[in-house]
mmCIF file of C-alpha atoms and ligand atoms in Angstrom:
data_model
loop_
_atom_site.group_PDB
_atom_site.id
_atom_site.type_symbol
_atom_site.label_atom_id
_atom_site.label_comp_id
_atom_site.label_asym_id
_atom_site.label_seq_id
_atom_site.Cartn_x
_atom_site.Cartn_y
_atom_site.Cartn_z
ATOM 1 C CA MET V 4 167.969 158.339 -2.751
ATOM 2 C CA ASN V 5 171.606 158.339 -3.946
ATOM 3 C CA LEU V 6 174.003 155.738 -2.575
ATOM 4 C CA SER V 7 177.470 154.370 -3.041
ATOM 5 C CA ILE V 8 178.739 150.906 -2.173
ATOM 6 C CA VAL V 9 182.444 150.551 -1.517
ATOM 7 C CA GLY V 10 184.591 147.629 -0.489
ATOM 8 C CA THR V 11 187.574 145.667 -1.652
ATOM 9 C CA LYS V 12 187.602 143.447 -4.704
ATOM 10 C CA GLY V 13 185.174 140.566 -4.163
ATOM 11 C CA ALA V 14 183.374 142.313 -1.286
ATOM 12 C CA GLY V 15 180.095 141.728 -3.124
ATOM 13 C CA LYS V 16 179.481 145.260 -4.410
ATOM 14 C CA GLY V 17 178.148 144.210 -7.810
ATOM 15 C CA THR V 18 175.941 141.519 -6.273
ATOM 16 C CA GLN V 19 174.327 143.964 -3.826
ATOM 17 C CA VAL V 20 174.069 146.904 -6.236
ATOM 18 C CA GLY V 21 172.126 144.754 -8.706
ATOM 19 C CA ARG V 22 169.527 143.919 -6.054
ATOM 20 C CA LEU V 23 169.299 147.434 -4.655
ATOM 21 C CA ALA V 24 168.846 148.971 -8.089
ATOM 22 C CA ASN V 25 166.052 146.535 -8.815
ATOM 23 C CA ASP V 26 164.189 146.776 -5.494
ATOM 24 C CA PHE V 27 164.589 150.537 -4.932
ATOM 25 C CA ASN V 28 164.223 151.587 -8.589
ATOM 26 C CA LEU V 29 167.713 153.091 -8.735
ATOM 27 C CA VAL V 30 170.095 153.258 -11.646
ATOM 28 C CA GLY V 31 173.342 151.430 -10.909
ATOM 29 C CA PHE V 32 176.754 152.422 -12.202
ATOM 30 C CA SER V 33 179.910 150.360 -11.761
ATOM 31 C CA THR V 34 183.165 152.088 -12.691
ATOM 32 C CA GLY V 35 184.835 148.637 -12.834
ATOM 33 C CA ASP V 36 182.238 147.316 -15.305
ATOM 34 C CA ALA V 37 182.560 150.484 -17.405
ATOM 35 C CA PHE V 38 186.339 150.000 -17.557
ATOM 36 C CA ARG V 39 185.961 146.328 -18.472
ATOM 37 C CA HIS V 40 183.498 147.295 -21.215
ATOM 38 C CA GLY V 41 185.895 149.957 -22.559
ATOM 39 C CA MET V 42 188.743 147.438 -22.462
ATOM 40 C CA LYS V 43 186.704 144.934 -24.446
ATOM 41 C CA LEU V 44 185.838 147.550 -27.086
ATOM 42 C CA ARG V 45 189.422 148.845 -27.021
ATOM 43 C CA SER V 46 188.146 152.424 -26.640
ATOM 44 C CA PRO V 47 190.762 155.130 -25.813
ATOM 45 C CA MET V 48 189.589 155.170 -22.164
ATOM 46 C CA GLY V 49 189.584 151.345 -22.068
ATOM 47 C CA LEU V 50 193.142 151.146 -23.393
ATOM 48 C CA VAL V 51 194.414 153.542 -20.723
ATOM 49 C CA ALA V 52 192.482 151.750 -17.943
ATOM 50 C CA ASP V 53 193.641 148.314 -19.120
ATOM 51 C CA LYS V 54 197.150 148.440 -17.698
ATOM 52 C CA TYR V 55 195.966 149.582 -14.251
ATOM 53 C CA VAL V 56 193.090 147.080 -14.027
ATOM 54 C CA GLN V 57 195.251 144.134 -15.113
ATOM 55 C CA ARG V 58 197.864 144.997 -12.453
ATOM 56 C CA GLY V 59 195.224 145.400 -9.753
ATOM 57 C CA GLU V 60 195.997 149.120 -9.336
ATOM 58 C CA LEU V 61 193.601 152.037 -9.166
ATOM 59 C CA VAL V 62 192.923 153.873 -12.404
ATOM 60 C CA PRO V 63 194.032 157.553 -12.005
ATOM 61 C CA ASP V 64 191.406 159.864 -10.509
ATOM 62 C CA ASP V 65 191.067 162.167 -13.535
ATOM 63 C CA ILE V 66 190.176 159.212 -15.796
ATOM 64 C CA VAL V 67 187.673 157.803 -13.286
ATOM 65 C CA ASN V 68 186.068 161.206 -12.704
ATOM 66 C CA GLY V 69 185.902 161.837 -16.464
ATOM 67 C CA LEU V 70 184.117 158.513 -16.948
ATOM 68 C CA VAL V 71 181.580 159.303 -14.207
ATOM 69 C CA GLU V 72 181.034 162.851 -15.455
ATOM 70 C CA GLU V 73 180.262 161.633 -18.961
ATOM 71 C CA TRP V 74 177.685 159.175 -17.611
ATOM 72 C CA ILE V 75 176.109 161.133 -14.768
ATOM 73 C CA TRP V 76 174.680 163.943 -16.863
ATOM 74 C CA THR V 77 172.743 161.391 -18.923
ATOM 75 C CA THR V 78 170.775 160.237 -15.848
ATOM 76 C CA THR V 79 167.136 161.070 -15.197
ATOM 77 C CA PRO V 80 166.953 163.637 -12.341
ATOM 78 C CA SER V 81 163.959 161.945 -10.691
ATOM 79 C CA LYS V 82 165.700 158.563 -10.458
ATOM 80 C CA GLY V 83 168.213 157.800 -7.698
ATOM 81 C CA ILE V 84 171.706 156.461 -8.334
ATOM 82 C CA VAL V 85 173.659 153.665 -6.683
ATOM 83 C CA PHE V 86 177.392 153.600 -7.430
ATOM 84 C CA ASP V 87 179.396 150.397 -7.337
ATOM 85 C CA GLY V 88 183.077 150.964 -6.496
ATOM 86 C CA PHE V 89 182.997 154.751 -6.745
ATOM 87 C CA PRO V 90 184.256 156.919 -5.109
ATOM 88 C CA ARG V 91 187.416 155.084 -4.092
ATOM 89 C CA THR V 92 189.570 158.089 -3.106
ATOM 90 C CA THR V 93 188.885 161.372 -1.306
ATOM 91 C CA PHE V 94 189.574 163.206 -4.574
ATOM 92 C CA GLN V 95 186.828 161.175 -6.299
ATOM 93 C CA ALA V 96 184.530 161.823 -3.318
ATOM 94 C CA ALA V 97 185.056 165.592 -3.581
ATOM 95 C CA PHE V 98 184.387 165.450 -7.317
ATOM 96 C CA LEU V 99 181.172 163.466 -6.807
ATOM 97 C CA GLU V 100 179.872 165.774 -4.111
ATOM 98 C CA GLU V 101 180.578 168.855 -6.236
ATOM 99 C CA THR V 102 178.909 167.297 -9.290
ATOM 100 C CA PHE V 103 175.898 166.243 -7.218
ATOM 101 C CA ARG V 104 175.629 169.816 -5.884
ATOM 102 C CA GLU V 105 175.577 171.157 -9.436
ATOM 103 C CA MET V 106 172.865 168.627 -10.315
ATOM 104 C CA GLY V 107 170.729 169.297 -7.233
ATOM 105 C CA ARG V 108 171.361 165.769 -5.933
ATOM 106 C CA LYS V 109 172.902 164.685 -2.659
ATOM 107 C CA LEU V 110 174.804 161.580 -1.621
ATOM 108 C CA ASP V 111 172.679 160.126 1.181
ATOM 109 C CA ALA V 112 174.849 157.247 2.358
ATOM 110 C CA VAL V 113 178.006 155.287 1.609
ATOM 111 C CA ILE V 114 177.834 151.585 2.429
ATOM 112 C CA TYR V 115 181.152 149.970 3.257
ATOM 113 C CA LEU V 116 181.157 146.191 2.795
ATOM 114 C CA ASP V 117 183.761 145.046 5.305
ATOM 115 C CA VAL V 118 185.179 141.624 4.328
ATOM 116 C CA SER V 119 188.138 139.527 5.430
ATOM 117 C CA ASP V 120 190.972 138.651 3.016
ATOM 118 C CA GLU V 121 190.238 134.883 3.144
ATOM 119 C CA VAL V 122 186.637 135.436 2.109
ATOM 120 C CA VAL V 123 187.725 137.640 -0.804
ATOM 121 C CA VAL V 124 190.038 134.974 -2.203
ATOM 122 C CA GLU V 125 187.404 132.258 -1.875
ATOM 123 C CA ARG V 126 184.764 134.331 -3.626
ATOM 124 C CA LEU V 127 186.882 135.544 -6.497
ATOM 125 C CA SER V 128 188.393 132.202 -7.354
ATOM 126 C CA GLY V 129 184.830 130.896 -7.880
ATOM 127 C CA ARG V 130 183.449 133.921 -9.714
ATOM 128 C CA ARG V 131 182.384 133.405 -13.331
ATOM 129 C CA ILE V 132 181.294 136.183 -15.697
ATOM 130 C CA CYS V 133 179.221 135.716 -18.824
ATOM 131 C CA ASN V 134 181.197 136.976 -21.785
ATOM 132 C CA LEU V 135 177.977 137.651 -23.658
ATOM 133 C CA CYS V 136 175.879 139.714 -21.211
ATOM 134 C CA ARG V 137 178.278 140.412 -18.263
ATOM 135 C CA GLU V 138 175.979 138.692 -15.738
ATOM 136 C CA GLU V 139 177.963 137.392 -12.726
ATOM 137 C CA PHE V 140 177.775 133.940 -11.096
ATOM 138 C CA HIS V 141 179.693 131.939 -8.518
ATOM 139 C CA VAL V 142 180.392 128.224 -8.780
ATOM 140 C CA VAL V 143 179.216 127.667 -5.176
ATOM 141 C CA TYR V 144 177.210 130.697 -3.978
ATOM 142 C CA ALA V 145 175.404 131.774 -7.137
ATOM 143 C CA PRO V 146 175.713 128.921 -9.674
ATOM 144 C CA PHE V 147 174.464 129.254 -13.227
ATOM 145 C CA LYS V 148 171.020 127.672 -13.481
ATOM 146 C CA ASN V 149 169.628 129.474 -16.479
ATOM 147 C CA CYS V 150 170.441 132.753 -18.198
ATOM 148 C CA PRO V 151 168.470 135.631 -16.562
ATOM 149 C CA LYS V 152 168.381 137.292 -20.005
ATOM 150 C CA GLN V 153 167.571 134.026 -21.809
ATOM 151 C CA LYS V 154 170.467 134.393 -24.207
ATOM 152 C CA CYS V 155 172.627 131.314 -23.645
ATOM 153 C CA ASP V 156 173.060 127.977 -21.854
ATOM 154 C CA GLY V 157 176.085 129.036 -19.814
ATOM 155 C CA GLN V 158 178.650 128.360 -22.549
ATOM 156 C CA TRP V 159 180.031 131.951 -22.314
ATOM 157 C CA LEU V 160 180.953 131.814 -18.633
ATOM 158 C CA ARG V 161 184.614 132.514 -17.900
ATOM 159 C CA ARG V 162 186.994 133.584 -15.159
ATOM 160 C CA LEU V 163 188.341 137.164 -15.355
ATOM 161 C CA ASP V 164 192.128 137.619 -15.771
ATOM 162 C CA GLU V 165 192.010 140.011 -12.800
ATOM 163 C CA ASP V 166 190.614 137.218 -10.579
ATOM 164 C CA GLN V 167 194.021 135.510 -10.585
ATOM 165 C CA PRO V 168 195.432 135.161 -7.016
ATOM 166 C CA SER V 169 198.509 137.420 -7.611
ATOM 167 C CA VAL V 170 196.301 140.259 -8.899
ATOM 168 C CA ILE V 171 193.817 139.779 -6.056
ATOM 169 C CA SER V 172 196.473 140.169 -3.362
ATOM 170 C CA THR V 173 197.830 143.397 -4.946
ATOM 171 C CA LEU V 174 194.363 144.808 -5.181
ATOM 172 C CA VAL V 175 193.439 144.047 -1.597
ATOM 173 C CA LYS V 176 196.634 145.822 -0.412
ATOM 174 C CA VAL V 177 196.044 148.836 -2.687
ATOM 175 C CA PHE V 178 192.471 149.033 -1.472
ATOM 176 C CA GLN V 179 193.362 148.892 2.223
ATOM 177 C CA ARG V 180 195.971 151.641 1.818
ATOM 178 C CA GLY V 181 193.516 154.016 0.211
ATOM 179 C CA ILE V 182 190.198 153.332 1.884
ATOM 180 C CA GLU V 183 190.813 154.724 5.412
ATOM 181 C CA PRO V 184 190.774 158.447 4.519
ATOM 182 C CA LEU V 185 187.668 157.879 2.386
ATOM 183 C CA LEU V 186 185.836 156.100 5.205
ATOM 184 C CA GLN V 187 186.875 158.813 7.665
ATOM 185 C CA HIS V 188 185.535 161.491 5.341
ATOM 186 C CA PHE V 189 182.095 159.885 5.193
ATOM 187 C CA GLU V 190 182.111 159.010 8.878
ATOM 188 C CA GLN V 191 182.787 162.645 9.783
ATOM 189 C CA THR V 192 179.863 163.760 7.653
ATOM 190 C CA GLY V 193 177.584 161.103 9.219
ATOM 191 C CA ARG V 194 176.980 159.142 6.043
ATOM 192 C CA LEU V 195 179.020 155.981 6.560
ATOM 193 C CA ILE V 196 177.204 152.679 7.009
ATOM 194 C CA THR V 197 179.463 149.674 7.666
ATOM 195 C CA VAL V 198 178.007 146.254 6.905
ATOM 196 C CA ASN V 199 179.690 142.916 7.640
ATOM 197 C CA GLY V 200 180.285 141.633 4.111
ATOM 198 C CA ASP V 201 181.501 138.183 5.247
ATOM 199 C CA LYS V 202 177.905 137.030 5.746
ATOM 200 C CA SER V 203 175.677 135.384 3.137
ATOM 201 C CA ILE V 204 174.345 137.364 0.152
ATOM 202 C CA GLU V 205 170.881 137.454 1.778
ATOM 203 C CA GLU V 206 172.157 138.559 5.194
ATOM 204 C CA VAL V 207 174.324 141.306 3.706
ATOM 205 C CA TYR V 208 171.406 142.528 1.631
ATOM 206 C CA ALA V 209 169.076 142.575 4.652
ATOM 207 C CA GLY V 210 171.667 144.663 6.560
ATOM 208 C CA ILE V 211 171.913 147.168 3.712
ATOM 209 C CA VAL V 212 168.155 147.432 3.253
ATOM 210 C CA SER V 213 167.488 148.161 6.906
ATOM 211 C CA ALA V 214 170.251 150.798 6.944
ATOM 212 C CA VAL V 215 169.117 152.662 3.802
ATOM 213 C CA THR V 216 165.343 152.448 4.259
ATOM 214 C CA PRO V 217 165.222 155.805 6.173
ATOM 215 C CA TYR V 218 166.584 157.549 3.037
ATOM 216 C CA ARG V 219 163.849 156.295 0.703
HETATM 217 P P1 LIG H 316 185.618 146.789 -9.833
HETATM 218 O O1 LIG H 316 184.783 146.205 -10.875
HETATM 219 O O2 LIG H 316 185.030 147.802 -8.937
HETATM 220 O O3 LIG H 316 186.110 145.576 -9.199
HETATM 221 P P2 LIG H 316 186.606 145.280 -7.876
HETATM 222 O O4 LIG H 316 186.630 146.302 -6.785
HETATM 223 O O5 LIG H 316 187.904 144.711 -8.262
HETATM 224 O O6 LIG H 316 185.474 144.309 -7.367
HETATM 225 P P3 LIG H 316 184.806 143.137 -8.099
HETATM 226 O O7 LIG H 316 183.846 143.530 -9.140
HETATM 227 O O8 LIG H 316 185.887 142.182 -8.492
HETATM 228 O O9 LIG H 316 184.036 142.566 -6.842
HETATM 229 P P4 LIG H 316 182.625 142.985 -6.250
HETATM 230 O O10 LIG H 316 182.845 143.683 -4.940
HETATM 231 O O11 LIG H 316 181.735 143.637 -7.243
HETATM 232 O O12 LIG H 316 182.089 141.556 -5.884
HETATM 233 P P5 LIG H 316 181.034 140.644 -6.658
HETATM 234 O O13 LIG H 316 179.647 141.117 -6.369
HETATM 235 O O14 LIG H 316 181.442 140.470 -8.073
HETATM 236 O O15 LIG H 316 187.011 147.411 -10.387
HETATM 237 C C1 LIG H 316 187.868 146.727 -11.290
HETATM 238 C C2 LIG H 316 189.107 147.560 -11.491
HETATM 239 O O16 LIG H 316 188.748 148.809 -12.114
HETATM 240 C C3 LIG H 316 189.823 147.987 -10.208
HETATM 241 O O17 LIG H 316 190.768 147.039 -9.822
HETATM 242 C C4 LIG H 316 190.509 149.283 -10.633
HETATM 243 O O18 LIG H 316 191.670 149.015 -11.376
HETATM 244 C C5 LIG H 316 189.490 149.897 -11.562
HETATM 245 N N1 LIG H 316 188.546 150.797 -10.877
HETATM 246 C C6 LIG H 316 187.197 150.609 -10.715
HETATM 247 N N2 LIG H 316 186.645 151.637 -10.049
HETATM 248 C C7 LIG H 316 187.665 152.489 -9.772
HETATM 249 C C8 LIG H 316 187.738 153.728 -9.075
HETATM 250 N N3 LIG H 316 186.642 154.305 -8.543
HETATM 251 N N4 LIG H 316 188.957 154.329 -8.972
HETATM 252 C C9 LIG H 316 190.061 153.791 -9.511
HETATM 253 N N5 LIG H 316 190.056 152.612 -10.180
HETATM 254 C C10 LIG H 316 188.877 151.961 -10.302
HETATM 255 O O19 LIG H 316 181.228 139.281 -5.856
HETATM 256 C C11 LIG H 316 182.366 138.478 -6.079
HETATM 257 C C12 LIG H 316 181.941 136.992 -6.116
HETATM 258 O O20 LIG H 316 181.500 136.607 -4.827
HETATM 259 C C13 LIG H 316 180.757 136.728 -7.062
HETATM 260 O O21 LIG H 316 180.982 135.503 -7.682
HETATM 261 C C14 LIG H 316 179.535 136.680 -6.140
HETATM 262 O O22 LIG H 316 178.543 135.802 -6.632
HETATM 263 C C15 LIG H 316 180.125 136.185 -4.846
HETATM 264 N N6 LIG H 316 179.516 136.811 -3.668
HETATM 265 C C16 LIG H 316 179.168 138.114 -3.523
HETATM 266 N N7 LIG H 316 178.673 138.349 -2.296
HETATM 267 C C17 LIG H 316 178.723 137.139 -1.647
HETATM 268 C C18 LIG H 316 178.360 136.719 -0.314
HETATM 269 N N8 LIG H 316 177.855 137.586 0.593
HETATM 270 N N9 LIG H 316 178.554 135.435 0.007
HETATM 271 C C19 LIG H 316 179.075 134.557 -0.903
HETATM 272 N N10 LIG H 316 179.416 134.891 -2.167
HETATM 273 C C20 LIG H 316 179.251 136.169 -2.527
HETATM 274 MG MG1 LIG H 317 181.980 144.267 -9.259
#
């Protein structure tokens, strides 16, 4: 089973992809996390991505596709993939479908986490990321209790620069402008699953699981 989860910033993509990967034995790939990692290492790709990510804009398609292409051919053919935040444009979708064809894979379903703007702001202002292992928490909904990787006592938790309110509002607008054609594309090919992302983490996950179970 190969899936993609899309949705605006703070929709809960990373939260749900982590669970799905674990429960369905899939390998997860987040283009956003890969950019953040490259930015931290100051790699050539990270330096280019940096200015787009910090402004809340989309990274150009050729850079995103290049990043995915480099990673995707390292995957094990027998193991399914779940993308987090990719594809985000119809150009990226066409690239993914062509690459999957070459690999003998197929994209079974695209899950759209539909969330309201108010919920996005509330979630992102409380999000905290561990600077050591990249694990994500939320001060209210997913508070740090102990480190899942047993590496620290929570002293590395911080707020991302891109979770500042001005960046969030740009990103939500950029996302809404671009997402319609992408959703239409997957709707026309019968692969779009829309889930109400405003609900609790557990309820959203239950909705996703029941929708993707036929593809197992
Ligand atoms: P990316 O990492 O994809 O970030 P994003 O879309 O900005 O989304 P986030 O990671 O901020 O949110 P999320 O949906 O994963 O939510 P999370 O689970 O963390 O991209 C970053 C940047 O990279 C982009 O802005 C762009 O510049 C670039 N980029 C990436 N991919 C690209 C592409 N394909 N093309 C072009 N550019 C690209 O949840 C948020 C918080 O809410 C957490 O604290 C969580 O605990 C909490 N939470 C989650 N779900 C719930 C719930 N149901 N109820 C309550 N709290 C919840
Ligand atoms: Mg994320």
